[in-house]
Amino acid sequence: MANVKILLVKDENLEPRDIKRILESFGFEVPHVASRDDAVDKALKIMPDLILMYMVLEGHIDDIEVVSKIKKLNIPVIVLTTHFEGSEIENSKVAEPYDYIIKPYDPTKFKHIIELTIYKDKMEKEEFLENIVENIPNMIFIKDAQKLNFEMINKAGEELFGHSKEEILGKNDYDFFPKNEADFFTQKDREVLHNRILLDIPEETLETKNFGQRILHTKKIPLLNKEGNPEYLLGISEDITELKKAEKSLAKAYDELELKVQERTSEILRSKEELRLTNLYNRELLEVNIDPLVTIGPDGNITDLNKAVELVTGYSRIQLIGTDFSDYFTDSDKAKAGYEKVFREGFVKDYPLEIQHKNGNITPVLYNASVYKNEKGETIGVFAAARDISQLKRAEVKLEKLIGKLEISNKELEQFAYVASHDLKEPLRMITSFLQLLKMRYADNLDEDANDFINYAVDGAKRMDNMINDLLEYSRVGSQKREFKYFQCEKIVELVLTNLKPLIEDHNAIVTYDSMPIIYANEHQMVQLFQNLISNGIKYSDKEITKVHISVIKKPDEYVFSIKDNGLGIDKAHLKRIFTIFQRLHTRAEYDGTGIGLAISEKILHQHGGKIWAESELGKGSTFYFSIPIP
Ligand code: ADP
């Protein structure tokens, strides 16, 4: 057996030279180490085919250890020993050497044992390797370098091809795969063999009989002969179809995820932008608002404000923020009380305060404020808007002044009317008296025309007297203080009807009335009022039987009386005009009167805090309404 390397591990007690000589005579190469302690290192260095080791089995635990270590290197060990006993052998089983050679050595047997051991070891190793190749899950194949026919293929290859070893061996790629694939494999094979290098093909497709198209990761290596020429081609292919599929779906999932992330990102950006714009918009709204707006924290300090606040206080935003809001009012206690009220009740409405400008100017305002809350619903502050009411206040003052002036001028006017009418009466009385005297004394001496003229003049003077009386009456309504009391209204109506008895009879009139309430008013003026309205109802009628009905309805805070007649009616266009002094819709020749009754009635109602109005249509009768407040 040529080239067999046997490492001899010597022992000083035994004579190794005989052994070495014997072994070398068989043609073995016999390197040696003097001590068993060096055996493992040496073996690692020279990797012998076999180790021969002297061993005194009895009690030598070190020897057993060395044998165990050598065995781990996968090198067969043969133990040389001087004597043999079953129990000792049993002891050394731990190390399980290949065999024992016991002195005295029989060279022939010795040779046999060595050759057998080496052969057995080789066979075992080959089998082991074959087993690996056969069972490895990757396809392993060998092709001959000339024809590229398969020389060997493992189980994984058979499965992938869908053919048995017998069917595959001796054939080439064209026998199993489509031309384009076989061309590709062949080209790669040739490349490997030509360049004599390992070729890594990360991805190649293989159309298989049983599993459809598979994707392989293949490595191809040339196997060279002693002369260095390629004799075979070794290929190892890993089926990466599932990996690729997983990679693909992973990539797809990743793409989808990426897309979603992008969508979500742009959504966030969009809503962020929207939010920014909304904030900006809200901010703008707040800023352009002419009303001073502030937000106040729970400690009463200003947290935000708009431009109007700066203008009304004279302080800048930076100066205002963080300061006590109540400092900017003429009455800071009242401001604080208002703020506490908002916290207590959730809001305040039209809370009056005065803002003090740093230059001393005062702005009267009405505050409307409400609490604002965080997402958890906790109150975190107050939002307050002030409405500047200085103009309103100024207008109010102006109005009051104007009313005052008007009252004075009314009073003066009434005074004037009273005085004028009173003073006019005297000369009028003189005119009338002298006219009558003239008539009495000279009636017979004057011609008919002159008498008529005197009559006209007397008539005119009488009319003027009536008008002056009415005017006096009218001015008296406003100028005199009247006593108000509760009384039964029915009594008034009855009194008026008694007063109007001649008129009622004259006109063949029927006056009816509902049950009347107790009212709070001036009795005398109520008589005047009812008398004016009832007499008008009777007077302005062309009916055979004139009907007048008085009714009343009670409203929450007033009585509304109505006096309805079936008379002439009034054109809608004149319904307002008739309440003006001396305004009449009929001539004196048609219906007697001075045109002051409704004006007086209106004045009476104003004095009572009530109103008068009429509803009518020409030819369809009229209804006069008036209201008297219920105190
Ligand atoms: P007078 O009755 O003295 O003319 P009033 O002030 O009482 O004065 O009335 C003003 C005018 O309103 C009357 O001249 C008449 O033309 C009209 N008027 C008042 N009451 C009625 C009524 N009930 N029906 C129709 N016309 C009326």
XYZ file of C-alpha atoms and ligand atoms in Angstrom:
658
model
C 0.000 0.000 0.000
C 1.856 3.072 -1.205
C 1.797 6.513 0.348
C 0.322 5.329 3.586
C 1.372 7.480 6.507
C 1.429 5.860 9.930
C 2.159 7.990 12.972
C 3.928 5.985 15.588
C 3.482 7.188 19.148
C 6.359 5.748 21.104
C 6.759 4.792 24.688
C 10.120 4.664 26.419
C 9.339 1.309 28.018
C 8.898 -0.431 24.755
C 11.159 -0.929 21.813
C 9.708 0.905 18.858
C 12.453 0.330 16.413
C 11.327 -3.189 15.530
C 7.877 -1.919 14.780
C 9.087 1.032 12.701
C 11.343 -1.293 10.734
C 8.619 -3.807 10.182
C 6.231 -1.119 9.023
C 8.730 0.528 6.698
C 9.495 -2.860 5.217
C 5.854 -2.995 4.222
C 6.338 0.305 2.349
C 4.574 2.561 4.841
C 5.846 5.994 5.743
C 6.347 6.020 9.501
C 6.855 9.375 11.188
C 6.864 9.248 14.971
C 6.533 11.249 18.143
C 8.393 10.382 21.293
C 5.688 11.283 23.742
C 1.952 10.668 23.714
C 1.505 14.280 24.831
C 2.679 15.461 21.395
C 0.579 12.918 19.517
C -2.484 15.126 18.897
C -0.481 18.135 17.684
C 1.601 16.057 15.372
C -1.403 14.233 13.999
C -3.089 17.550 13.262
C -0.018 18.707 11.394
C 0.647 15.670 9.213
C -2.802 14.099 9.107
C -1.630 10.448 9.021
C -3.770 7.662 7.639
C -3.348 5.766 10.874
C -1.904 6.155 14.345
C -0.142 3.333 16.102
C 0.125 3.895 19.773
C 1.792 2.017 22.536
C -0.374 1.696 25.513
C -0.088 0.182 28.901
C -3.681 -0.410 29.452
C -3.485 -1.015 33.123
C -4.321 2.124 35.079
C -3.148 4.498 32.289
C -6.028 6.838 32.053
C -3.878 9.378 30.123
C -3.521 6.974 27.214
C -7.249 6.549 26.957
C -7.684 10.326 26.880
C -5.149 10.658 24.063
C -6.916 7.966 22.050
C -10.245 9.784 22.530
C -8.757 13.060 21.325
C -7.211 11.429 18.243
C -10.489 9.759 17.418
C -12.114 13.166 17.322
C -9.712 14.003 14.481
C -11.312 11.138 12.572
C -8.016 9.226 12.308
C -8.093 5.481 13.044
C -5.993 4.344 16.000
C -4.453 0.954 16.621
C -3.259 0.212 20.129
C -0.076 -1.756 20.685
C 0.115 -3.428 24.036
C 2.182 -6.032 25.901
C -0.488 -8.033 27.525
C -4.142 -8.431 27.311
C -6.837 -9.053 29.766
C -10.565 -8.795 29.142
C -11.237 -6.302 31.927
C -8.500 -3.994 30.699
C -9.845 -4.091 27.220
C -13.242 -3.341 28.652
C -11.744 -0.332 30.468
C -10.205 1.028 27.354
C -13.476 0.686 25.385
C -14.032 4.249 26.250
C -11.532 5.164 23.594
C -12.737 2.563 21.110
C -9.600 2.073 19.048
C -9.896 0.253 15.790
C -8.010 -2.712 17.090
C -5.409 -4.018 19.521
C -2.133 -5.631 18.605
C -0.646 -7.599 21.442
C 2.945 -8.576 21.772
C 4.631 -10.582 20.379
C 3.864 -9.087 16.955
C 3.277 -11.341 14.047
C 4.359 -9.199 11.062
C 1.898 -10.731 8.620
C -1.002 -10.311 10.950
C 0.267 -6.868 11.788
C 0.255 -5.842 8.119
C -3.187 -7.261 7.667
C -4.617 -5.448 10.547
C -3.127 -2.156 9.376
C -4.336 -2.547 5.788
C -7.758 -3.594 6.910
C -8.073 -0.684 9.269
C -7.002 1.824 6.659
C -9.314 0.338 4.045
C -12.227 0.269 6.444
C -11.622 3.858 7.401
C -11.426 4.916 3.775
C -14.617 3.091 2.953
C -16.353 4.633 5.879
C -15.224 8.083 4.899
C -16.287 7.649 1.270
C -19.623 6.324 2.313
C -20.014 9.185 4.647
C -19.243 11.657 1.891
C -21.540 9.925 -0.548
C -24.255 10.008 1.999
C -23.804 13.730 2.394
C -23.828 14.354 -1.333
C -26.819 12.125 -1.817
C -28.892 13.621 0.904
C -27.969 17.258 0.649
C -31.140 19.208 -0.280
C -29.325 21.033 -3.106
C -28.926 19.434 -6.507
C -25.350 18.205 -7.094
C -24.284 16.925 -10.464
C -21.165 16.066 -12.376
C -20.867 16.269 -16.138
C -18.065 15.054 -18.278
C -16.048 17.870 -19.745
C -16.383 16.717 -23.357
C -19.988 15.942 -24.067
C -21.397 17.512 -20.944
C -23.298 14.321 -20.219
C -24.360 13.749 -16.658
C -21.929 11.440 -14.854
C -23.471 11.756 -11.450
C -26.539 13.361 -9.921
C -27.895 13.248 -6.383
C -31.403 12.652 -5.044
C -32.298 16.348 -5.012
C -31.322 16.441 -8.699
C -33.524 13.469 -9.510
C -36.467 15.113 -7.837
C -35.910 18.383 -9.604
C -35.498 16.718 -13.007
C -38.425 14.434 -12.365
C -36.294 11.537 -13.648
C -34.348 8.754 -12.018
C -30.567 8.534 -11.982
C -30.719 5.787 -14.627
C -32.714 8.039 -16.925
C -30.423 11.024 -16.390
C -26.923 9.603 -16.421
C -25.266 9.576 -19.854
C -27.650 12.217 -21.192
C -27.327 15.982 -21.321
C -29.426 19.112 -20.730
C -31.004 18.986 -24.227
C -32.609 15.688 -23.304
C -34.561 17.271 -20.475
C -35.013 20.987 -20.923
C -36.263 23.456 -23.577
C -33.626 24.516 -26.074
C -33.168 28.040 -24.775
C -32.530 26.752 -21.263
C -30.206 23.955 -22.410
C -28.308 26.518 -24.548
C -27.870 28.710 -21.522
C -26.625 25.841 -19.310
C -24.250 24.625 -21.996
C -22.851 28.085 -22.582
C -22.202 28.504 -18.864
C -20.631 25.014 -18.624
C -18.278 25.795 -21.473
C -17.353 29.073 -19.890
C -16.445 27.340 -16.630
C -14.421 24.677 -18.342
C -12.667 27.153 -20.594
C -11.789 29.657 -17.941
C -11.201 27.036 -15.267
C -12.817 29.080 -12.632
C -15.823 28.851 -10.366
C -18.898 30.462 -11.853
C -21.683 31.786 -9.709
C -25.045 32.081 -11.487
C -27.289 33.847 -8.981
C -30.466 33.110 -10.906
C -31.368 30.721 -13.698
C -34.680 29.214 -14.657
C -35.328 25.523 -15.056
C -38.485 24.145 -16.637
C -39.135 20.958 -14.630
C -41.401 18.046 -15.345
C -43.155 17.988 -11.999
C -42.849 21.445 -10.464
C -43.153 23.828 -13.395
C -40.616 26.566 -13.691
C -38.109 26.720 -10.871
C -35.470 29.291 -10.150
C -32.000 28.035 -9.254
C -28.914 29.551 -7.779
C -26.117 27.553 -9.317
C -22.382 27.318 -8.835
C -20.239 25.470 -11.335
C -16.649 24.344 -10.825
C -14.282 22.592 -13.247
C -12.701 19.391 -11.898
C -9.174 19.113 -13.286
C -7.120 15.985 -13.899
C -3.492 15.538 -12.918
C -2.381 17.448 -15.979
C -4.492 20.357 -14.961
C -7.054 19.903 -17.718
C -10.725 19.923 -16.995
C -12.101 16.442 -16.879
C -15.415 17.022 -15.214
C -17.745 19.841 -14.302
C -19.244 19.895 -10.828
C -22.481 21.781 -10.326
C -24.421 22.653 -7.199
C -27.849 24.217 -7.542
C -30.059 25.558 -4.838
C -33.768 25.852 -5.609
C -34.535 29.457 -4.673
C -38.046 29.586 -6.200
C -39.795 29.901 -2.870
C -37.227 32.406 -1.680
C -37.790 34.465 -4.822
C -41.540 34.228 -4.400
C -41.199 35.342 -0.814
C -38.844 38.072 -1.940
C -41.345 39.123 -4.594
C -44.276 39.231 -2.224
C -42.063 40.941 0.295
C -41.117 43.498 -2.347
C -44.784 43.866 -3.281
C -45.741 44.257 0.356
C -42.887 46.682 0.757
C -44.037 48.641 -2.316
C -47.590 48.680 -1.005
C -46.336 49.748 2.368
C -44.195 52.391 0.754
C -47.214 53.597 -1.233
C -49.312 53.663 1.906
C -46.598 55.496 3.769
C -46.401 57.983 0.926
C -50.174 58.402 0.849
C -50.303 58.739 4.597
C -47.386 61.173 4.560
C -49.004 63.351 1.941
C -52.307 63.078 3.823
C -50.582 64.214 6.990
C -48.828 66.970 5.101
C -52.112 67.996 3.522
C -54.000 68.037 6.796
C -51.056 69.750 8.433
C -51.234 72.393 5.724
C -54.998 72.590 6.097
C -54.580 72.923 9.821
C -51.965 75.579 9.303
C -54.267 77.443 6.913
C -57.226 77.035 9.252
C -55.129 78.290 12.116
C -53.931 81.125 9.968
C -57.485 81.783 8.862
C -58.778 81.661 12.437
C -55.918 83.852 13.551
C -56.726 86.287 10.739
C -60.375 86.230 11.738
C -59.417 86.984 15.312
C -57.014 89.664 14.252
C -59.351 91.463 11.897
C -62.178 91.357 14.402
C -62.842 94.867 15.580
C -63.967 93.603 18.959
C -61.220 93.174 21.546
C -60.806 89.393 22.058
C -58.746 87.762 24.786
C -58.188 84.327 26.198
C -57.534 84.138 29.906
C -55.937 81.262 31.792
C -57.261 79.787 35.064
C -54.959 82.126 37.000
C -56.676 85.167 35.469
C -53.695 86.017 33.278
C -54.038 86.903 29.613
C -52.858 84.057 27.345
C -53.751 85.447 23.914
C -55.307 88.543 22.371
C -55.984 90.277 19.083
C -54.956 93.633 17.673
C -58.116 95.337 18.952
C -57.009 94.682 22.556
C -53.725 96.467 21.875
C -55.625 99.429 20.464
C -58.145 99.696 23.274
C -55.573 99.376 26.093
C -52.581 101.100 24.491
C -50.301 98.197 25.481
C -48.499 95.832 23.103
C -49.148 92.137 22.852
C -45.888 91.309 24.634
C -46.739 93.685 27.472
C -50.226 92.235 27.852
C -49.587 88.491 27.721
C -49.099 86.963 31.153
C -50.564 89.958 33.003
C -53.748 90.044 35.075
C -56.605 90.883 32.726
C -58.540 92.770 35.425
C -55.801 95.433 35.549
C -57.135 96.978 32.370
C -60.577 97.958 33.658
C -61.755 100.974 35.652
C -63.352 98.557 38.107
C -61.024 95.565 38.383
C -63.115 93.917 41.125
C -66.122 93.912 38.861
C -63.975 92.481 36.056
C -62.759 89.694 38.379
C -66.325 88.994 39.497
C -67.358 88.669 35.853
C -64.503 86.273 35.183
C -65.444 84.142 38.200
C -69.024 84.098 37.001
C -67.865 82.654 33.654
C -66.001 79.878 35.483
C -69.006 79.212 37.682
C -71.753 79.344 35.096
C -69.849 78.573 31.889
C -70.539 81.957 30.291
C -71.588 85.584 30.766
C -73.660 87.657 28.390
C -73.504 91.427 27.954
C -71.523 91.980 31.143
C -70.873 95.762 31.320
C -67.311 96.940 32.032
C -65.105 99.864 31.169
C -61.683 99.328 29.614
C -59.073 101.855 30.679
C -56.541 102.925 28.026
C -53.081 103.723 29.354
C -53.633 107.322 28.242
C -56.713 107.513 30.487
C -59.355 107.046 27.787
C -62.262 104.898 28.847
C -64.152 102.558 26.541
C -67.479 101.218 27.788
C -67.930 97.603 26.680
C -70.287 94.678 27.024
C -68.466 91.394 27.675
C -69.552 88.079 26.280
C -67.378 85.282 27.530
C -67.389 81.528 27.754
C -65.073 78.866 29.097
C -63.030 76.755 26.711
C -61.996 73.201 27.332
C -59.254 70.768 26.342
C -59.846 67.384 24.638
C -60.535 65.848 28.039
C -63.307 68.359 28.645
C -61.442 70.199 31.391
C -61.851 73.955 31.543
C -58.545 75.534 30.691
C -59.514 79.129 30.369
C -61.964 81.763 29.290
C -62.519 83.230 25.873
C -63.822 86.782 26.201
C -65.060 89.177 23.543
C -65.775 92.791 24.354
C -68.222 94.837 22.336
C -67.353 98.524 22.284
C -70.563 100.363 23.167
C -69.159 103.892 23.364
C -71.068 104.895 20.238
C -74.234 103.367 21.615
C -73.675 105.193 24.876
C -73.041 108.449 23.044
C -76.214 107.920 21.026
C -78.138 107.181 24.220
C -76.896 110.381 25.819
C -77.757 112.306 22.651
C -81.217 110.756 22.598
C -81.819 111.579 26.236
C -80.764 115.151 25.604
C -83.011 115.311 22.566
C -85.961 113.876 24.459
C -85.331 116.395 27.210
C -85.257 119.192 24.660
C -88.366 117.869 22.988
C -90.191 117.670 26.267
C -89.247 121.229 27.057
C -90.315 122.441 23.630
C -93.565 120.455 23.909
C -94.215 121.985 27.255
C -93.432 125.403 25.856
C -95.686 124.737 22.894
C -98.507 123.576 25.118
C -97.948 126.581 27.308
C -97.996 128.777 24.245
C -101.139 127.126 22.852
C -102.838 127.462 26.201
C -101.840 131.058 26.675
C -102.541 131.943 23.062
C -105.958 130.307 23.015
C -106.759 131.707 26.413
C -105.719 135.200 25.378
C -107.430 134.874 21.994
C -110.723 134.171 23.665
C -110.978 137.659 25.070
C -110.738 139.628 21.787
C -112.924 136.967 20.147
C -115.527 137.429 22.829
C -115.357 141.201 22.075
C -115.773 140.614 18.336
C -118.732 138.324 18.957
C -120.355 140.721 21.445
C -119.970 143.741 19.179
C -121.204 141.816 16.170
C -124.260 140.755 18.130
C -124.723 144.371 19.315
C -124.422 145.535 15.718
C -126.991 142.998 14.693
C -129.379 143.912 17.481
C -129.194 147.695 17.013
C -128.907 148.060 13.265
C -130.495 144.993 11.866
C -133.471 146.972 10.660
C -131.358 149.746 9.127
C -129.161 147.429 7.149
C -129.968 145.755 3.898
C -130.216 142.008 3.558
C -126.623 141.554 2.340
C -125.206 143.486 5.308
C -127.280 141.311 7.670
C -125.999 138.134 5.974
C -122.420 139.395 6.330
C -122.988 140.026 10.034
C -124.415 136.490 10.358
C -121.403 134.967 8.611
C -119.063 136.946 10.823
C -120.947 135.721 13.947
C -120.762 132.126 12.685
C -117.049 132.448 12.012
C -116.457 133.902 15.420
C -118.410 131.002 17.008
C -116.404 128.479 15.094
C -113.235 130.154 16.123
C -114.429 130.053 19.700
C -115.085 126.305 19.416
C -111.658 125.745 17.921
C -110.005 127.757 20.624
C -111.902 125.736 23.223
C -110.747 122.509 21.589
C -107.209 123.775 21.430
C -107.388 124.677 25.073
C -108.690 121.221 25.833
C -105.950 119.624 23.772
C -103.194 121.572 25.491
C -104.736 120.841 28.861
C -104.409 117.069 28.290
C -100.625 117.408 28.276
C -100.109 120.247 30.651
C -102.010 119.069 33.659
C -100.897 116.363 36.076
C -103.530 113.638 36.189
C -104.434 111.343 39.007
C -104.415 107.608 38.185
C -106.494 105.040 40.027
C -108.210 101.669 39.694
C -111.830 101.826 38.665
C -114.520 99.812 37.020
C -114.477 100.646 33.299
C -118.124 99.729 32.908
C -119.090 102.769 34.985
C -117.281 105.007 32.513
C -119.066 103.474 29.542
C -122.427 103.867 31.261
C -121.673 107.525 32.095
C -120.639 108.216 28.499
C -123.821 106.605 27.175
C -125.851 108.820 29.469
C -123.949 111.862 28.231
C -124.526 110.803 24.628
C -128.209 109.962 25.069
C -129.484 112.818 22.807
C -126.996 111.869 20.047
C -127.899 108.176 20.341
C -131.568 108.924 20.042
C -131.012 111.401 17.235
C -129.195 108.810 15.187
C -131.372 105.903 16.132
C -128.217 104.181 17.371
C -127.728 100.975 19.336
C -124.616 100.893 21.494
C -123.658 97.555 23.061
C -120.660 96.499 25.124
C -118.992 93.410 26.633
C -118.280 93.142 30.287
C -115.601 95.673 31.093
C -112.506 95.163 33.290
C -111.141 97.194 36.166
C -108.388 99.406 34.774
C -105.733 101.672 36.207
C -106.126 105.079 34.534
C -107.308 108.667 34.842
C -111.070 108.525 35.091
C -111.839 111.902 33.559
C -109.634 111.230 30.533
C -111.165 107.788 30.057
C -114.616 109.464 29.880
C -113.199 111.839 27.228
C -111.645 108.936 25.290
C -114.734 106.690 25.243
C -116.953 109.676 24.489
C -114.831 110.739 21.486
C -114.742 107.274 19.989
C -118.367 106.267 20.647
C -119.698 109.624 19.408
C -117.606 109.348 16.220
C -118.980 105.829 15.675
C -122.519 107.186 15.917
C -121.850 110.456 14.085
C -120.091 109.150 10.983
C -122.877 106.889 9.854
C -125.456 106.870 7.052
C -127.296 103.813 8.309
C -130.924 103.675 9.344
C -129.835 101.976 12.498
C -126.337 102.784 13.599
C -124.660 100.063 15.610
C -121.680 100.546 17.856
C -120.133 97.724 19.869
C -117.462 98.017 22.539
C -115.343 94.994 23.399
C -112.102 94.289 25.171
C -109.470 91.538 25.237
C -106.910 90.925 27.919
C -103.310 90.457 26.866
C -100.458 89.585 29.248
C -99.622 93.183 30.003
C -102.425 95.281 28.555
C -106.121 95.520 27.746
C -106.985 96.139 24.121
C -110.363 97.867 23.702
C -112.179 98.116 20.388
C -115.078 100.357 19.339
C -116.625 98.972 16.197
C -119.260 100.752 14.128
C -121.193 99.942 10.974
C -120.766 103.484 9.629
C -119.119 105.205 6.673
C -115.714 103.616 7.067
C -112.400 105.327 6.269
C -110.189 105.077 3.244
C -107.036 103.136 4.303
C -104.844 105.988 3.037
C -106.225 108.298 5.724
C -106.081 105.948 8.704
C -103.019 107.689 10.167
C -103.901 111.266 9.244
C -107.135 111.342 11.255
C -105.161 111.355 14.534
C -103.510 114.697 13.651
C -104.989 117.838 15.150
C -107.688 119.557 13.008
C -107.479 116.850 10.343
C -110.975 115.907 9.106
C -112.184 113.713 6.285
C -115.554 115.380 6.111
C -116.763 118.975 5.710
C -118.574 120.789 8.445
C -121.608 120.965 6.236
C -121.728 117.159 6.110
C -120.751 116.323 9.664
C -120.209 118.754 12.465
C -116.842 118.735 14.240
C -113.467 120.420 14.642
C -111.086 117.528 13.990
C -109.505 117.466 17.411
C -111.226 114.484 19.135
C -108.846 111.769 17.856
C -105.784 113.976 18.443
C -106.872 114.387 22.075
C -107.584 110.638 22.336
C -104.073 109.822 21.104
C -102.560 112.243 23.571
C -104.545 110.698 26.449
C -103.295 107.242 25.517
C -99.709 108.400 25.309
C -100.094 109.685 28.794
C -101.302 106.250 29.872
C -98.480 104.461 28.074
C -100.952 103.018 25.584
C -101.605 103.301 21.844
C -104.511 104.046 19.490
C -105.039 102.869 15.920
C -107.866 102.151 13.509
C -108.819 99.495 10.977
C -111.346 100.378 8.337
C -112.411 100.281 4.750
C -114.563 102.834 3.038
C -118.248 101.826 3.266
C -117.558 98.913 5.583
C -117.546 100.503 9.010
C -114.569 101.216 11.252
C -112.952 99.700 14.329
C -110.955 101.920 16.638
C -108.554 100.125 18.987
C -106.695 101.397 22.012
C -104.540 99.698 24.612
C -104.244 100.430 28.321
C -101.307 98.827 30.123
C -101.939 96.553 33.085
C -99.558 97.687 35.789
P -114.218 115.517 14.486
O -115.048 114.346 14.765
O -114.435 116.612 15.405
O -114.120 115.864 13.089
P -112.106 113.726 15.147
O -110.663 113.970 15.481
O -112.862 112.995 16.178
O -112.716 115.105 14.816
O -112.174 112.938 13.829
C -111.374 113.286 12.724
C -111.981 112.821 11.453
O -111.902 111.399 11.384
C -113.420 113.071 11.346
O -113.621 114.376 10.811
C -113.899 111.998 10.430
O -113.710 112.437 9.107
C -113.012 110.850 10.709
N -113.648 109.871 11.614
C -113.468 109.782 12.946
N -114.175 108.734 13.439
C -114.770 108.131 12.374
C -115.630 107.009 12.256
N -116.001 106.266 13.283
N -116.094 106.697 11.009
C -115.722 107.418 9.947
N -114.906 108.497 10.014
C -114.453 108.857 11.231
